[in-house]
mmCIF file of C-alpha atoms and ligand atoms in Angstrom:
data_model
loop_
_atom_site.group_PDB
_atom_site.id
_atom_site.type_symbol
_atom_site.label_atom_id
_atom_site.label_comp_id
_atom_site.label_asym_id
_atom_site.label_seq_id
_atom_site.Cartn_x
_atom_site.Cartn_y
_atom_site.Cartn_z
ATOM 1 C CA MET A 191 9.360 -23.970 45.808
ATOM 2 C CA ASN A 192 10.270 -21.142 43.390
ATOM 3 C CA GLU A 193 6.483 -21.374 41.886
ATOM 4 C CA SER A 194 3.625 -23.452 43.203
ATOM 5 C CA SER A 195 4.353 -27.046 41.267
ATOM 6 C CA VAL A 196 7.594 -26.238 39.938
ATOM 7 C CA PHE A 197 10.103 -28.138 40.835
ATOM 8 C CA ARG A 198 14.204 -27.601 39.995
ATOM 9 C CA VAL A 199 15.958 -30.655 40.313
ATOM 10 C CA VAL A 200 19.845 -32.389 40.248
ATOM 11 C CA LEU A 201 20.077 -36.050 40.417
ATOM 12 C CA LEU A 202 23.625 -36.949 41.681
ATOM 13 C CA GLY A 203 25.210 -40.994 42.656
ATOM 14 C CA PRO A 204 27.459 -43.002 40.689
ATOM 15 C CA PRO A 205 27.162 -44.935 37.916
ATOM 16 C CA ALA A 206 24.702 -47.715 38.087
ATOM 17 C CA SER A 207 22.780 -45.784 41.301
ATOM 18 C CA GLY A 208 19.475 -45.645 38.969
ATOM 19 C CA LYS A 209 19.754 -41.903 38.714
ATOM 20 C CA GLY A 210 17.786 -42.453 34.755
ATOM 21 C CA SER A 211 15.107 -44.234 36.285
ATOM 22 C CA GLN A 212 13.936 -42.243 38.985
ATOM 23 C CA ALA A 213 14.638 -39.459 37.146
ATOM 24 C CA LYS A 214 11.403 -40.910 35.059
ATOM 25 C CA VAL A 215 9.637 -41.274 37.633
ATOM 26 C CA LEU A 216 9.816 -37.725 38.643
ATOM 27 C CA ALA A 217 9.473 -36.354 35.434
ATOM 28 C CA THR A 218 6.079 -38.571 35.144
ATOM 29 C CA GLU A 219 5.164 -37.377 39.879
ATOM 30 C CA LEU A 220 5.887 -34.054 38.487
ATOM 31 C CA GLY A 221 5.346 -33.403 35.012
ATOM 32 C CA LEU A 222 8.901 -32.498 34.467
ATOM 33 C CA PHE A 223 11.232 -32.445 31.435
ATOM 34 C CA HIS A 224 13.435 -35.221 32.526
ATOM 35 C CA LEU A 225 17.215 -33.679 30.465
ATOM 36 C CA SER A 226 19.788 -36.985 31.214
ATOM 37 C CA THR A 227 22.807 -35.275 29.331
ATOM 38 C CA GLY A 228 24.313 -38.918 28.952
ATOM 39 C CA SER A 229 21.174 -39.405 26.499
ATOM 40 C CA ALA A 230 21.070 -36.012 24.808
ATOM 41 C CA ILE A 231 25.369 -36.573 23.502
ATOM 42 C CA ARG A 232 24.462 -39.649 22.429
ATOM 43 C CA ASP A 233 21.367 -38.610 20.488
ATOM 44 C CA HIS A 234 23.828 -35.411 19.647
ATOM 45 C CA MET A 235 26.075 -38.132 18.370
ATOM 46 C CA ALA A 236 23.481 -40.581 16.399
ATOM 47 C CA ARG A 237 22.428 -37.132 14.198
ATOM 48 C CA GLY A 238 25.887 -36.130 13.327
ATOM 49 C CA THR A 239 25.618 -32.588 15.073
ATOM 50 C CA GLU A 240 28.564 -30.935 15.931
ATOM 51 C CA LEU A 241 27.504 -30.768 19.386
ATOM 52 C CA GLY A 242 27.592 -34.410 19.509
ATOM 53 C CA GLU A 243 30.713 -34.380 17.229
ATOM 54 C CA ARG A 244 32.454 -32.609 19.938
ATOM 55 C CA CYS A 245 31.980 -35.817 22.076
ATOM 56 C CA ARG A 246 32.572 -38.014 20.223
ATOM 57 C CA GLU A 247 36.474 -38.821 21.256
ATOM 58 C CA SER A 248 35.436 -38.631 25.349
ATOM 59 C CA MET A 249 32.049 -40.952 24.913
ATOM 60 C CA SER A 250 35.252 -43.169 23.014
ATOM 61 C CA GLN A 251 36.616 -43.311 26.094
ATOM 62 C CA ALA A 252 34.008 -43.456 28.872
ATOM 63 C CA ARG A 253 34.985 -39.993 29.654
ATOM 64 C CA LEU A 254 34.153 -36.601 30.515
ATOM 65 C CA VAL A 255 32.827 -34.537 27.597
ATOM 66 C CA PRO A 256 34.373 -31.105 28.790
ATOM 67 C CA ASP A 257 32.423 -29.491 31.223
ATOM 68 C CA ASP A 258 30.723 -26.470 28.673
ATOM 69 C CA VAL A 259 30.474 -28.546 26.260
ATOM 70 C CA ALA A 260 27.982 -30.720 28.726
ATOM 71 C CA MET A 261 26.922 -26.188 30.116
ATOM 72 C CA GLU A 262 25.864 -26.010 26.400
ATOM 73 C CA VAL A 263 23.730 -29.797 26.144
ATOM 74 C CA VAL A 264 21.699 -28.385 29.478
ATOM 75 C CA ASP A 265 20.795 -24.383 28.179
ATOM 76 C CA ASP A 266 20.619 -26.348 24.435
ATOM 77 C CA GLU A 267 17.101 -28.898 25.692
ATOM 78 C CA ILE A 268 16.133 -26.573 29.384
ATOM 79 C CA GLY A 269 16.074 -23.705 26.800
ATOM 80 C CA ALA A 270 14.029 -25.996 24.060
ATOM 81 C CA HIS A 271 11.605 -26.719 26.302
ATOM 82 C CA GLY A 272 11.571 -23.226 28.435
ATOM 83 C CA GLY A 273 10.498 -21.955 31.919
ATOM 84 C CA GLY A 274 8.552 -25.177 32.947
ATOM 85 C CA GLY A 275 10.277 -27.136 36.235
ATOM 86 C CA PHE A 276 13.172 -29.947 34.852
ATOM 87 C CA VAL A 277 15.222 -32.794 37.321
ATOM 88 C CA LEU A 278 18.880 -32.918 36.236
ATOM 89 C CA ASP A 279 20.643 -35.471 35.427
ATOM 90 C CA GLY A 280 23.324 -36.389 35.047
ATOM 91 C CA PHE A 281 24.516 -32.734 35.451
ATOM 92 C CA PRO A 282 26.585 -31.195 37.152
ATOM 93 C CA ARG A 283 29.012 -33.930 37.517
ATOM 94 C CA THR A 284 31.976 -30.873 38.721
ATOM 95 C CA LEU A 285 32.749 -28.724 40.481
ATOM 96 C CA HIS A 286 33.429 -26.306 37.825
ATOM 97 C CA GLN A 287 30.462 -27.368 35.818
ATOM 98 C CA SER A 288 28.051 -26.595 39.130
ATOM 99 C CA GLU A 289 29.891 -23.053 38.650
ATOM 100 C CA LEU A 290 27.918 -22.986 35.407
ATOM 101 C CA LEU A 291 25.050 -24.099 36.712
ATOM 102 C CA ASP A 292 24.104 -21.841 39.109
ATOM 103 C CA ALA A 293 25.552 -18.931 37.609
ATOM 104 C CA TRP A 294 23.119 -20.145 35.024
ATOM 105 C CA MET A 295 20.004 -19.825 37.595
ATOM 106 C CA THR A 296 21.366 -16.973 38.777
ATOM 107 C CA GLU A 297 20.746 -15.339 35.285
ATOM 108 C CA ARG A 298 17.188 -16.811 34.570
ATOM 109 C CA GLY A 299 16.361 -15.383 37.924
ATOM 110 C CA GLN A 300 16.078 -19.156 39.256
ATOM 111 C CA GLU A 301 16.886 -20.920 41.576
ATOM 112 C CA LEU A 302 16.929 -25.343 42.337
ATOM 113 C CA ASP A 303 15.340 -27.281 45.054
ATOM 114 C CA ALA A 304 16.511 -29.624 45.654
ATOM 115 C CA VAL A 305 19.921 -31.992 45.007
ATOM 116 C CA ILE A 306 19.706 -35.539 45.959
ATOM 117 C CA VAL A 307 21.931 -38.163 45.994
ATOM 118 C CA LEU A 308 21.682 -41.623 45.726
ATOM 119 C CA ASP A 309 24.199 -43.307 48.370
ATOM 120 C CA VAL A 310 24.027 -46.870 46.659
ATOM 121 C CA PRO A 311 27.519 -49.797 48.448
ATOM 122 C CA GLN A 312 30.001 -49.988 45.238
ATOM 123 C CA GLY A 313 29.734 -53.684 45.975
ATOM 124 C CA ASP A 314 26.035 -53.211 44.956
ATOM 125 C CA LEU A 315 26.845 -50.935 41.733
ATOM 126 C CA GLU A 316 28.961 -53.730 40.081
ATOM 127 C CA ALA A 317 26.436 -56.056 39.941
ATOM 128 C CA ARG A 318 23.863 -53.917 39.081
ATOM 129 C CA VAL A 319 26.410 -53.127 36.231
ATOM 130 C CA ALA A 320 26.955 -56.706 34.896
ATOM 131 C CA ARG A 321 23.402 -57.430 35.716
ATOM 132 C CA ARG A 322 22.415 -54.115 33.307
ATOM 133 C CA VAL A 323 20.554 -53.862 29.194
ATOM 134 C CA VAL A 324 19.262 -50.623 28.008
ATOM 135 C CA CYS A 325 16.513 -50.655 24.794
ATOM 136 C CA ALA A 326 18.236 -49.451 21.910
ATOM 137 C CA SER A 327 14.753 -47.584 20.874
ATOM 138 C CA CYS A 328 13.983 -46.247 23.918
ATOM 139 C CA SER A 329 16.364 -46.243 26.125
ATOM 140 C CA GLN A 330 14.918 -47.490 29.203
ATOM 141 C CA PRO A 331 16.966 -49.817 31.065
ATOM 142 C CA PHE A 332 16.221 -53.278 33.477
ATOM 143 C CA ARG A 333 18.236 -55.659 34.914
ATOM 144 C CA ILE A 334 18.294 -59.192 34.259
ATOM 145 C CA GLY A 335 16.757 -61.549 36.756
ATOM 146 C CA GLY A 336 13.883 -58.839 37.019
ATOM 147 C CA LYS A 337 11.816 -57.757 33.824
ATOM 148 C CA VAL A 338 13.092 -59.216 31.402
ATOM 149 C CA ASN A 339 15.279 -62.598 31.961
ATOM 150 C CA SER A 340 17.823 -62.099 29.519
ATOM 151 C CA LEU A 341 19.169 -59.771 26.194
ATOM 152 C CA ASN A 342 17.258 -62.080 23.785
ATOM 153 C CA ASP A 343 14.503 -60.855 25.530
ATOM 154 C CA ALA A 344 11.963 -57.256 23.571
ATOM 155 C CA CYS A 345 11.763 -54.764 25.494
ATOM 156 C CA PRO A 346 9.575 -54.643 27.888
ATOM 157 C CA ASP A 347 8.081 -51.156 27.129
ATOM 158 C CA CYS A 348 8.396 -50.517 23.925
ATOM 159 C CA GLY A 349 9.226 -53.715 22.183
ATOM 160 C CA GLY A 350 12.400 -52.559 20.869
ATOM 161 C CA GLU A 351 14.897 -55.199 20.890
ATOM 162 C CA LEU A 352 17.217 -54.832 24.367
ATOM 163 C CA THR A 353 21.401 -54.613 24.243
ATOM 164 C CA ARG A 354 24.361 -53.907 27.123
ATOM 165 C CA ARG A 355 25.710 -50.604 26.822
ATOM 166 C CA ASN A 356 29.947 -50.513 26.252
ATOM 167 C CA ASP A 357 30.346 -48.628 29.317
ATOM 168 C CA ASP A 358 28.535 -51.256 30.823
ATOM 169 C CA ASP A 359 31.549 -53.641 32.191
ATOM 170 C CA VAL A 360 32.876 -53.543 35.538
ATOM 171 C CA ASN A 361 36.823 -52.439 34.700
ATOM 172 C CA VAL A 362 34.910 -49.097 33.297
ATOM 173 C CA PHE A 363 32.988 -49.005 35.508
ATOM 174 C CA ARG A 364 35.450 -49.093 37.613
ATOM 175 C CA GLY A 365 36.949 -46.429 36.025
ATOM 176 C CA ARG A 366 33.771 -44.370 35.545
ATOM 177 C CA PHE A 367 33.399 -44.576 39.357
ATOM 178 C CA GLN A 368 37.056 -42.781 39.886
ATOM 179 C CA GLU A 369 35.930 -40.722 37.806
ATOM 180 C CA TYR A 370 32.805 -39.794 40.196
ATOM 181 C CA LEU A 371 35.278 -40.161 43.342
ATOM 182 C CA GLU A 372 37.406 -37.296 42.692
ATOM 183 C CA ARG A 373 35.384 -35.292 40.612
ATOM 184 C CA THR A 374 31.571 -35.253 41.339
ATOM 185 C CA VAL A 375 31.983 -35.888 45.122
ATOM 186 C CA PRO A 376 32.915 -32.395 45.276
ATOM 187 C CA VAL A 377 29.722 -31.204 43.880
ATOM 188 C CA ILE A 378 27.779 -32.901 46.443
ATOM 189 C CA GLU A 379 30.283 -31.189 48.811
ATOM 190 C CA HIS A 380 30.044 -28.221 46.948
ATOM 191 C CA TYR A 381 25.783 -28.979 47.478
ATOM 192 C CA GLU A 382 26.109 -29.449 50.992
ATOM 193 C CA ALA A 383 28.181 -26.343 51.953
ATOM 194 C CA ILE A 384 24.650 -24.276 51.126
ATOM 195 C CA GLY A 385 22.320 -26.373 51.671
ATOM 196 C CA LYS A 386 20.467 -27.811 49.457
ATOM 197 C CA LEU A 387 21.183 -31.182 49.217
ATOM 198 C CA ARG A 388 19.625 -34.095 50.537
ATOM 199 C CA ARG A 389 21.103 -38.108 50.218
ATOM 200 C CA VAL A 390 18.326 -40.818 49.611
ATOM 201 C CA ASP A 391 19.251 -44.407 50.033
ATOM 202 C CA GLY A 392 19.034 -45.758 46.950
ATOM 203 C CA SER A 393 20.227 -48.811 47.345
ATOM 204 C CA ARG A 394 16.488 -49.989 47.767
ATOM 205 C CA LEU A 395 13.880 -51.107 45.423
ATOM 206 C CA PRO A 396 13.291 -48.931 43.222
ATOM 207 C CA ASP A 397 9.917 -47.974 44.636
ATOM 208 C CA GLU A 398 10.953 -47.687 47.306
ATOM 209 C CA VAL A 399 13.416 -44.737 46.528
ATOM 210 C CA SER A 400 10.806 -43.049 44.631
ATOM 211 C CA GLN A 401 8.706 -42.295 47.389
ATOM 212 C CA SER A 402 11.390 -41.121 49.155
ATOM 213 C CA ILE A 403 12.464 -38.506 46.831
ATOM 214 C CA LEU A 404 8.635 -37.815 46.491
ATOM 215 C CA ALA A 405 8.103 -37.572 50.134
ATOM 216 C CA LEU A 406 11.473 -35.052 50.405
ATOM 217 C CA LEU A 407 9.739 -32.859 47.430
ATOM 218 C CA LYS A 408 7.235 -32.456 48.616
ATOM 219 C CA SER A 409 8.214 -31.577 52.522
ATOM 220 C CA GLU A 410 10.614 -29.467 51.311
ATOM 221 C CA SER A 411 8.023 -27.535 49.609
ATOM 222 C CA GLU A 412 5.624 -28.075 52.422
ATOM 223 C CA GLU A 413 8.335 -25.979 54.717
ATOM 224 C CA GLU A 414 8.563 -23.253 52.287
ATOM 225 C CA THR A 415 4.585 -22.410 51.506
ATOM 226 C CA LYS A 416 4.850 -22.171 55.580
HETATM 227 P P1 LIG B 769 24.897 -41.177 31.667
HETATM 228 O O1 LIG B 769 24.925 -42.152 31.009
HETATM 229 O O2 LIG B 769 24.777 -40.712 32.564
HETATM 230 O O3 LIG B 769 26.494 -42.440 32.396
HETATM 231 O O4 LIG B 769 26.475 -39.908 30.732
HETATM 232 C C1 LIG B 769 27.130 -41.434 29.874
HETATM 233 C C2 LIG B 769 28.630 -40.187 28.879
HETATM 234 O O5 LIG B 769 28.755 -39.344 28.893
HETATM 235 C C3 LIG B 769 29.629 -39.778 30.748
HETATM 236 O O6 LIG B 769 30.343 -41.191 30.293
HETATM 237 C C4 LIG B 769 30.095 -39.366 28.631
HETATM 238 O O7 LIG B 769 31.400 -38.826 28.558
HETATM 239 C C5 LIG B 769 28.886 -38.165 28.760
HETATM 240 N N1 LIG B 769 28.171 -37.653 30.068
HETATM 241 C C6 LIG B 769 27.261 -37.080 30.847
HETATM 242 N N2 LIG B 769 26.833 -36.339 31.065
HETATM 243 C C7 LIG B 769 28.035 -35.276 31.283
HETATM 244 C C8 LIG B 769 28.745 -34.792 32.486
HETATM 245 N N3 LIG B 769 27.104 -33.479 32.847
HETATM 246 N N4 LIG B 769 29.675 -33.824 31.894
HETATM 247 C C9 LIG B 769 30.411 -34.340 31.474
HETATM 248 N N5 LIG B 769 30.321 -35.396 30.401
HETATM 249 C C10 LIG B 769 29.209 -36.241 30.253
#
């Protein structure tokens, strides 16, 4: 690790692979700042900021926002949280974004500790999308048939109203999955080539996936302190 107990981690995976939930666990367990670029962008749009306005068109078509805009979101958010550890959820999503991130970290004299990819088969992802709901207040995702029974339930975490994300539709999912194959798989290959990539089977129960990721980071950190 770069400094004791400071982890700088990237979490990659196809849409609905569980990145958001796993990033939350890592943030809690390891005291990291969790940055979901998707949530940060939605927040900018809700607040009507200039950055949010630049994202609106791509977001409304479930397309990626331009690379430099996504990097600006990361720079802004992490900059506002000082120099501690972080887990990036949903960034970088294109090869150019990974180049921007690598250069940005080098400029700060830092490096990523690990890039973790959650592997989940496409069929499992589609089944998840069909059952996913999200809290309109705290953004926590839930699965119908898991902690909630229907869209009419209140959020188990904060009591907020449950809703479906407008990109949680199987056809929209397929478009995003295709985009993942075309644009994000090269990011995975890049980090694999430089020895930073760690693969985790994301098709298991969320707790099992979390345990694997935590064990993996722990062993990485022990390796580095040897
Ligand atoms: P997510 O919540 O991660 O599924 O992201 C929702 C939407 O936010 C995506 O469909 C994109 O429009 C945008 N977005 C999030 N992260 C990025 C990124 N790294 N690059 C470009 N667009 C992004």
